[in-house]
Amino acid sequence: QLQLQESGPGLVKPSETLSLTCTVSGGSISSSSYYWGWIRQPPGKGLEWIGSIYYSGSTYYNPSLKSRVTISVDTSKNQFSLKLSSVTAADTAVYYCARGDILRGFDPWGQGTLVTVSS
Amino acid sequence: QSVLTQPPSVSGAPGQRVTISCTGSSSNIGAGYDVHWYQQLPGTAPKLLIYGNSNRPSGVPDRFSGSKSGTSASLAITGLQAEDEADYYCQSYDSSLSGSTVFGGGTKLTVL
């Protein structure tokens, strides 16, 4: 079945750029039926949608993060990526990737990866 | 604060029925956007529980049900079990935010 796996540094310094990759296995990222999203969860807090991308490259970002976020897709590697610039301690969170469908929600999700912003 | 409002916590005894509300507005739930629900067990990733307001993915027990009316949605859990203790989140979309995905703040369910 479809599986997603996040990867990237677990520690990022303040003011630097957080970079994560989500590798999709068991299915193609090029399906026009779905989009691919990033969601984060600060420790002890709720879920926050960061943004989504279609395989065509069309992107949609959370307005509150839009100025710092870039999501891209690499269909040749069946991966999509997140870059969040100028990070602060407030960006410390577990970052999840997930497959999205406007009619069926986000399913499945990756296991999540904790990114800590600290010097 | 979240665009979609959920109660921070609910509780119930085993076997009982509990409901979790998700209140939105005319730019999200009231605009006709579907509501999806997720269950997050401690230390794990969220899992899709209900999609399209009231549909259960394969493998989700029929003890879980969803509904939507006006600018609100609800998740009901009947025959409460200890393993249902988790955080629950609603999710929809918002036209005032350019169709952005929005989540509720989450509800902690405690099984007494």
PDB file of C-alpha atoms in Angstrom:
ATOM      1  CA  GLN A   1       0.000   0.000   0.000  1.00  0.00           C
ATOM      2  CA  LEU A   2       1.004   3.640  -0.312  1.00  0.00           C
ATOM      3  CA  GLN A   3       3.574   4.770   2.232  1.00  0.00           C
ATOM      4  CA  LEU A   4       5.158   8.148   2.922  1.00  0.00           C
ATOM      5  CA  GLN A   5       8.416   8.786   4.759  1.00  0.00           C
ATOM      6  CA  GLU A   6       9.801  12.138   5.871  1.00  0.00           C
ATOM      7  CA  SER A   7      13.539  12.729   5.981  1.00  0.00           C
ATOM      8  CA  GLY A   8      15.829  15.627   6.812  1.00  0.00           C
ATOM      9  CA  PRO A   9      17.851  17.256   9.604  1.00  0.00           C
ATOM     10  CA  GLY A  10      16.395  17.026  13.083  1.00  0.00           C
ATOM     11  CA  LEU A  11      18.144  20.197  14.231  1.00  0.00           C
ATOM     12  CA  VAL A  12      18.161  23.550  12.459  1.00  0.00           C
ATOM     13  CA  LYS A  13      19.717  26.789  13.666  1.00  0.00           C
ATOM     14  CA  PRO A  14      17.625  29.945  14.063  1.00  0.00           C
ATOM     15  CA  SER A  15      17.438  32.102  10.908  1.00  0.00           C
ATOM     16  CA  GLU A  16      18.432  29.158   8.706  1.00  0.00           C
ATOM     17  CA  THR A  17      16.282  27.165   6.286  1.00  0.00           C
ATOM     18  CA  LEU A  18      14.500  23.971   7.271  1.00  0.00           C
ATOM     19  CA  SER A  19      14.520  21.388   4.459  1.00  0.00           C
ATOM     20  CA  LEU A  20      12.559  18.145   4.467  1.00  0.00           C
ATOM     21  CA  THR A  21      11.789  15.535   1.843  1.00  0.00           C
ATOM     22  CA  CYS A  22       8.877  13.123   1.675  1.00  0.00           C
ATOM     23  CA  THR A  23       9.458   9.907  -0.258  1.00  0.00           C
ATOM     24  CA  VAL A  24       6.376   8.165  -1.617  1.00  0.00           C
ATOM     25  CA  SER A  25       6.443   4.408  -2.108  1.00  0.00           C
ATOM     26  CA  GLY A  26       3.840   1.918  -3.245  1.00  0.00           C
ATOM     27  CA  GLY A  27       2.281   4.368  -5.683  1.00  0.00           C
ATOM     28  CA  SER A  28       3.006   7.217  -8.063  1.00  0.00           C
ATOM     29  CA  ILE A  29       3.230  10.832  -7.008  1.00  0.00           C
ATOM     30  CA  SER A  30       2.108  11.753 -10.533  1.00  0.00           C
ATOM     31  CA  SER A  31      -1.539  10.870 -10.025  1.00  0.00           C
ATOM     32  CA  SER A  32      -3.783  13.740 -11.046  1.00  0.00           C
ATOM     33  CA  SER A  33      -6.364  12.634  -8.478  1.00  0.00           C
ATOM     34  CA  TYR A  34      -4.338  13.685  -5.482  1.00  0.00           C
ATOM     35  CA  TYR A  35      -2.217  16.435  -4.007  1.00  0.00           C
ATOM     36  CA  TRP A  36       0.607  16.158  -1.497  1.00  0.00           C
ATOM     37  CA  GLY A  37       0.729  18.092   1.718  1.00  0.00           C
ATOM     38  CA  TRP A  38       2.878  19.135   4.627  1.00  0.00           C
ATOM     39  CA  ILE A  39       1.350  19.496   8.084  1.00  0.00           C
ATOM     40  CA  ARG A  40       3.156  20.278  11.331  1.00  0.00           C
ATOM     41  CA  GLN A  41       2.435  19.876  15.019  1.00  0.00           C
ATOM     42  CA  PRO A  42       4.367  21.843  17.673  1.00  0.00           C
ATOM     43  CA  PRO A  43       5.007  19.854  20.861  1.00  0.00           C
ATOM     44  CA  GLY A  44       1.787  19.509  22.834  1.00  0.00           C
ATOM     45  CA  LYS A  45      -0.222  21.514  20.313  1.00  0.00           C
ATOM     46  CA  GLY A  46      -2.584  20.932  17.400  1.00  0.00           C
ATOM     47  CA  LEU A  47      -2.141  20.383  13.682  1.00  0.00           C
ATOM     48  CA  GLU A  48      -1.240  23.218  11.322  1.00  0.00           C
ATOM     49  CA  TRP A  49      -1.434  22.892   7.554  1.00  0.00           C
ATOM     50  CA  ILE A  50       1.705  24.269   5.893  1.00  0.00           C
ATOM     51  CA  GLY A  51       0.924  23.793   2.219  1.00  0.00           C
ATOM     52  CA  SER A  52       0.118  21.402  -0.612  1.00  0.00           C
ATOM     53  CA  ILE A  53       1.345  20.661  -4.123  1.00  0.00           C
ATOM     54  CA  TYR A  54      -0.071  18.867  -7.149  1.00  0.00           C
ATOM     55  CA  TYR A  55       2.211  16.724  -9.320  1.00  0.00           C
ATOM     56  CA  SER A  56       1.911  19.442 -11.965  1.00  0.00           C
ATOM     57  CA  GLY A  57       3.691  21.786  -9.587  1.00  0.00           C
ATOM     58  CA  SER A  58       0.720  23.940  -8.574  1.00  0.00           C
ATOM     59  CA  THR A  59       1.149  24.995  -4.969  1.00  0.00           C
ATOM     60  CA  TYR A  60      -1.105  26.242  -2.175  1.00  0.00           C
ATOM     61  CA  TYR A  61       0.324  27.667   1.038  1.00  0.00           C
ATOM     62  CA  ASN A  62      -0.952  28.625   4.458  1.00  0.00           C
ATOM     63  CA  PRO A  63      -1.249  32.419   4.253  1.00  0.00           C
ATOM     64  CA  SER A  64       0.461  32.776   7.631  1.00  0.00           C
ATOM     65  CA  LEU A  65       3.565  30.941   6.355  1.00  0.00           C
ATOM     66  CA  LYS A  66       3.440  31.789   2.659  1.00  0.00           C
ATOM     67  CA  SER A  67       6.322  34.252   2.683  1.00  0.00           C
ATOM     68  CA  ARG A  68       8.704  31.609   4.076  1.00  0.00           C
ATOM     69  CA  VAL A  69       7.498  28.364   2.475  1.00  0.00           C
ATOM     70  CA  THR A  70       8.431  26.628  -0.751  1.00  0.00           C
ATOM     71  CA  ILE A  71       7.078  23.189  -1.660  1.00  0.00           C
ATOM     72  CA  SER A  72       8.347  21.384  -4.732  1.00  0.00           C
ATOM     73  CA  VAL A  73       7.883  18.000  -6.366  1.00  0.00           C
ATOM     74  CA  ASP A  74      10.347  15.663  -8.079  1.00  0.00           C
ATOM     75  CA  THR A  75       8.323  13.131 -10.035  1.00  0.00           C
ATOM     76  CA  SER A  76      11.452  11.284 -11.187  1.00  0.00           C
ATOM     77  CA  LYS A  77      12.268  10.429  -7.570  1.00  0.00           C
ATOM     78  CA  ASN A  78       8.639  10.141  -6.408  1.00  0.00           C
ATOM     79  CA  GLN A  79       9.384  12.773  -3.781  1.00  0.00           C
ATOM     80  CA  PHE A  80       8.148  16.171  -2.708  1.00  0.00           C
ATOM     81  CA  SER A  81       9.987  18.631  -0.515  1.00  0.00           C
ATOM     82  CA  LEU A  82       9.476  21.438   1.965  1.00  0.00           C
ATOM     83  CA  LYS A  83      11.664  24.454   2.559  1.00  0.00           C
ATOM     84  CA  LEU A  84      10.887  26.859   5.388  1.00  0.00           C
ATOM     85  CA  SER A  85      13.175  29.848   5.626  1.00  0.00           C
ATOM     86  CA  SER A  86      14.176  32.125   8.491  1.00  0.00           C
ATOM     87  CA  VAL A  87      13.144  29.635  11.133  1.00  0.00           C
ATOM     88  CA  THR A  88      12.717  30.471  14.802  1.00  0.00           C
ATOM     89  CA  ALA A  89      12.015  28.388  17.893  1.00  0.00           C
ATOM     90  CA  ALA A  90       8.309  28.681  17.045  1.00  0.00           C
ATOM     91  CA  ASP A  91       8.937  26.428  14.049  1.00  0.00           C
ATOM     92  CA  THR A  92       9.967  23.538  16.298  1.00  0.00           C
ATOM     93  CA  ALA A  93       7.466  20.805  15.537  1.00  0.00           C
ATOM     94  CA  VAL A  94       6.828  17.336  14.246  1.00  0.00           C
ATOM     95  CA  TYR A  95       6.499  17.687  10.492  1.00  0.00           C
ATOM     96  CA  TYR A  96       4.208  15.282   8.638  1.00  0.00           C
ATOM     97  CA  CYS A  97       3.740  14.657   4.945  1.00  0.00           C
ATOM     98  CA  ALA A  98       0.493  13.203   3.626  1.00  0.00           C
ATOM     99  CA  ARG A  99      -1.425  12.477   0.450  1.00  0.00           C
ATOM    100  CA  GLY A 100      -4.426  14.735   0.028  1.00  0.00           C
ATOM    101  CA  ASP A 101      -7.775  14.506  -1.701  1.00  0.00           C
ATOM    102  CA  ILE A 102     -10.305  17.316  -1.331  1.00  0.00           C
ATOM    103  CA  LEU A 103     -13.121  14.777  -1.032  1.00  0.00           C
ATOM    104  CA  ARG A 104     -11.304  12.216   1.091  1.00  0.00           C
ATOM    105  CA  GLY A 105      -8.949  14.211   3.295  1.00  0.00           C
ATOM    106  CA  PHE A 106      -5.333  13.442   4.070  1.00  0.00           C
ATOM    107  CA  ASP A 107      -4.579   9.731   3.891  1.00  0.00           C
ATOM    108  CA  PRO A 108      -2.133   8.197   4.446  1.00  0.00           C
ATOM    109  CA  TRP A 109       0.310  10.160   6.586  1.00  0.00           C
ATOM    110  CA  GLY A 110       4.008   9.696   7.102  1.00  0.00           C
ATOM    111  CA  GLN A 111       5.204   8.839  10.589  1.00  0.00           C
ATOM    112  CA  GLY A 112       6.419  12.381  11.140  1.00  0.00           C
ATOM    113  CA  THR A 113       9.828  13.820  11.897  1.00  0.00           C
ATOM    114  CA  LEU A 114      10.731  16.124  14.777  1.00  0.00           C
ATOM    115  CA  VAL A 115      12.593  19.257  13.777  1.00  0.00           C
ATOM    116  CA  THR A 116      14.045  21.350  16.568  1.00  0.00           C
ATOM    117  CA  VAL A 117      15.158  24.924  15.969  1.00  0.00           C
ATOM    118  CA  SER A 118      17.983  25.738  18.321  1.00  0.00           C
ATOM    119  CA  SER A 119      21.484  27.133  18.254  1.00  0.00           C
TER     120      SER A 119
ATOM    121  CA  GLN B   1      -6.877  30.334  17.557  1.00  0.00           C
ATOM    122  CA  SER B   2      -8.106  27.884  14.935  1.00  0.00           C
ATOM    123  CA  VAL B   3     -10.577  28.693  12.174  1.00  0.00           C
ATOM    124  CA  LEU B   4     -12.549  25.613  13.210  1.00  0.00           C
ATOM    125  CA  THR B   5     -13.493  25.453  16.895  1.00  0.00           C
ATOM    126  CA  GLN B   6     -13.478  22.213  18.858  1.00  0.00           C
ATOM    127  CA  PRO B   7     -13.906  21.659  22.599  1.00  0.00           C
ATOM    128  CA  PRO B   8     -10.484  21.103  24.189  1.00  0.00           C
ATOM    129  CA  SER B   9     -11.632  17.963  25.939  1.00  0.00           C
ATOM    130  CA  VAL B  10     -14.477  15.498  26.295  1.00  0.00           C
ATOM    131  CA  SER B  11     -14.805  12.396  28.427  1.00  0.00           C
ATOM    132  CA  GLY B  12     -17.005   9.371  28.834  1.00  0.00           C
ATOM    133  CA  ALA B  13     -17.187   6.011  30.524  1.00  0.00           C
ATOM    134  CA  PRO B  14     -16.691   2.773  28.630  1.00  0.00           C
ATOM    135  CA  GLY B  15     -19.789   1.875  26.650  1.00  0.00           C
ATOM    136  CA  GLN B  16     -21.109   5.421  26.595  1.00  0.00           C
ATOM    137  CA  ARG B  17     -21.629   7.743  23.630  1.00  0.00           C
ATOM    138  CA  VAL B  18     -19.703  10.962  23.191  1.00  0.00           C
ATOM    139  CA  THR B  19     -19.822  13.663  20.561  1.00  0.00           C
ATOM    140  CA  ILE B  20     -17.174  16.144  19.470  1.00  0.00           C
ATOM    141  CA  SER B  21     -18.284  19.325  17.752  1.00  0.00           C
ATOM    142  CA  CYS B  22     -16.466  21.291  15.087  1.00  0.00           C
ATOM    143  CA  THR B  23     -17.829  24.797  14.607  1.00  0.00           C
ATOM    144  CA  GLY B  24     -16.941  26.858  11.574  1.00  0.00           C
ATOM    145  CA  SER B  25     -18.443  29.704   9.603  1.00  0.00           C
ATOM    146  CA  SER B  26     -19.983  30.644   6.280  1.00  0.00           C
ATOM    147  CA  SER B  27     -16.560  30.675   4.609  1.00  0.00           C
ATOM    148  CA  ASN B  28     -15.681  27.087   5.447  1.00  0.00           C
ATOM    149  CA  ILE B  29     -18.141  24.430   6.646  1.00  0.00           C
ATOM    150  CA  GLY B  30     -21.105  26.683   5.877  1.00  0.00           C
ATOM    151  CA  ALA B  31     -19.819  27.243   2.342  1.00  0.00           C
ATOM    152  CA  GLY B  32     -20.352  23.575   1.599  1.00  0.00           C
ATOM    153  CA  TYR B  33     -16.829  22.310   2.021  1.00  0.00           C
ATOM    154  CA  ASP B  34     -16.517  18.746   3.244  1.00  0.00           C
ATOM    155  CA  VAL B  35     -15.334  17.992   6.766  1.00  0.00           C
ATOM    156  CA  HIS B  36     -12.848  15.237   7.533  1.00  0.00           C
ATOM    157  CA  TRP B  37     -11.958  13.832  10.940  1.00  0.00           C
ATOM    158  CA  TYR B  38      -8.664  12.376  12.196  1.00  0.00           C
ATOM    159  CA  GLN B  39      -7.748  10.303  15.225  1.00  0.00           C
ATOM    160  CA  GLN B  40      -4.296  10.728  16.740  1.00  0.00           C
ATOM    161  CA  LEU B  41      -3.294   8.107  19.266  1.00  0.00           C
ATOM    162  CA  PRO B  42      -0.514   9.103  21.674  1.00  0.00           C
ATOM    163  CA  GLY B  43       2.867   9.291  19.977  1.00  0.00           C
ATOM    164  CA  THR B  44       1.553   8.440  16.519  1.00  0.00           C
ATOM    165  CA  ALA B  45       0.659  10.217  13.294  1.00  0.00           C
ATOM    166  CA  PRO B  46      -2.946  11.254  12.699  1.00  0.00           C
ATOM    167  CA  LYS B  47      -5.145   8.691  10.973  1.00  0.00           C
ATOM    168  CA  LEU B  48      -8.134   9.451   8.752  1.00  0.00           C
ATOM    169  CA  LEU B  49     -11.285   8.496  10.656  1.00  0.00           C
ATOM    170  CA  ILE B  50     -14.159  10.074   8.706  1.00  0.00           C
ATOM    171  CA  TYR B  51     -14.058  11.656   5.251  1.00  0.00           C
ATOM    172  CA  GLY B  52     -16.629  13.638   3.313  1.00  0.00           C
ATOM    173  CA  ASN B  53     -18.594  14.517   6.462  1.00  0.00           C
ATOM    174  CA  SER B  54     -19.914  11.043   7.188  1.00  0.00           C
ATOM    175  CA  ASN B  55     -17.956   8.326   5.372  1.00  0.00           C
ATOM    176  CA  ARG B  56     -15.755   5.764   7.099  1.00  0.00           C
ATOM    177  CA  PRO B  57     -12.597   4.478   5.438  1.00  0.00           C
ATOM    178  CA  SER B  58     -12.221   0.733   5.277  1.00  0.00           C
ATOM    179  CA  GLY B  59     -11.276  -0.670   8.668  1.00  0.00           C
ATOM    180  CA  VAL B  60     -12.817   2.078  10.801  1.00  0.00           C
ATOM    181  CA  PRO B  61     -15.428   0.610  13.165  1.00  0.00           C
ATOM    182  CA  ASP B  62     -19.026   1.703  12.690  1.00  0.00           C
ATOM    183  CA  ARG B  63     -18.941   2.991  16.269  1.00  0.00           C
ATOM    184  CA  PHE B  64     -17.545   6.138  14.682  1.00  0.00           C
ATOM    185  CA  SER B  65     -19.901   8.376  12.716  1.00  0.00           C
ATOM    186  CA  GLY B  66     -19.866  11.906  11.372  1.00  0.00           C
ATOM    187  CA  SER B  67     -22.450  14.471  10.455  1.00  0.00           C
ATOM    188  CA  LYS B  68     -22.613  18.030   9.186  1.00  0.00           C
ATOM    189  CA  SER B  69     -25.274  20.701   9.447  1.00  0.00           C
ATOM    190  CA  GLY B  70     -25.014  24.360   8.581  1.00  0.00           C
ATOM    191  CA  THR B  71     -21.721  25.753   9.810  1.00  0.00           C
ATOM    192  CA  SER B  72     -20.922  22.842  12.127  1.00  0.00           C
ATOM    193  CA  ALA B  73     -19.956  19.193  12.039  1.00  0.00           C
ATOM    194  CA  SER B  74     -19.909  16.493  14.675  1.00  0.00           C
ATOM    195  CA  LEU B  75     -18.104  13.255  15.368  1.00  0.00           C
ATOM    196  CA  ALA B  76     -19.964  10.675  17.433  1.00  0.00           C
ATOM    197  CA  ILE B  77     -18.408   7.677  19.107  1.00  0.00           C
ATOM    198  CA  THR B  78     -20.705   5.021  20.532  1.00  0.00           C
ATOM    199  CA  GLY B  79     -19.803   2.064  22.721  1.00  0.00           C
ATOM    200  CA  LEU B  80     -16.757   3.922  23.999  1.00  0.00           C
ATOM    201  CA  GLN B  81     -13.656   1.785  24.479  1.00  0.00           C
ATOM    202  CA  ALA B  82     -10.390   2.443  26.304  1.00  0.00           C
ATOM    203  CA  GLU B  83      -8.514   2.343  22.991  1.00  0.00           C
ATOM    204  CA  ASP B  84     -10.539   5.324  21.747  1.00  0.00           C
ATOM    205  CA  GLU B  85      -8.630   7.608  24.119  1.00  0.00           C
ATOM    206  CA  ALA B  86      -6.884   9.945  21.691  1.00  0.00           C
ATOM    207  CA  ASP B  87      -6.886  13.414  20.174  1.00  0.00           C
ATOM    208  CA  TYR B  88      -9.440  14.098  17.450  1.00  0.00           C
ATOM    209  CA  TYR B  89      -9.180  16.790  14.789  1.00  0.00           C
ATOM    210  CA  CYS B  90     -11.633  18.103  12.225  1.00  0.00           C
ATOM    211  CA  GLN B  91     -10.426  19.510   8.905  1.00  0.00           C
ATOM    212  CA  SER B  92     -12.039  21.467   6.114  1.00  0.00           C
ATOM    213  CA  TYR B  93     -11.250  24.271   3.676  1.00  0.00           C
ATOM    214  CA  ASP B  94     -11.803  28.023   3.799  1.00  0.00           C
ATOM    215  CA  SER B  95     -12.716  30.302   0.912  1.00  0.00           C
ATOM    216  CA  SER B  96     -11.639  33.432   2.784  1.00  0.00           C
ATOM    217  CA  LEU B  97      -8.137  31.977   2.920  1.00  0.00           C
ATOM    218  CA  SER B  98      -7.955  31.196  -0.803  1.00  0.00           C
ATOM    219  CA  GLY B  99      -9.249  27.696  -0.327  1.00  0.00           C
ATOM    220  CA  SER B 100      -6.668  26.886   2.319  1.00  0.00           C
ATOM    221  CA  THR B 101      -6.879  23.716   4.325  1.00  0.00           C
ATOM    222  CA  VAL B 102      -7.874  24.424   7.928  1.00  0.00           C
ATOM    223  CA  PHE B 103      -7.814  22.223  11.021  1.00  0.00           C
ATOM    224  CA  GLY B 104      -9.717  22.429  14.262  1.00  0.00           C
ATOM    225  CA  GLY B 105      -7.717  22.903  17.432  1.00  0.00           C
ATOM    226  CA  GLY B 106      -8.228  19.294  18.453  1.00  0.00           C
ATOM    227  CA  THR B 107     -10.186  17.543  21.197  1.00  0.00           C
ATOM    228  CA  LYS B 108      -8.685  15.234  23.794  1.00  0.00           C
ATOM    229  CA  LEU B 109     -10.996  12.296  24.495  1.00  0.00           C
ATOM    230  CA  THR B 110     -10.553  10.695  27.896  1.00  0.00           C
ATOM    231  CA  VAL B 111     -12.149   7.330  28.608  1.00  0.00           C
ATOM    232  CA  LEU B 112     -12.938   7.306  32.315  1.00  0.00           C
TER     233      LEU B 112
END
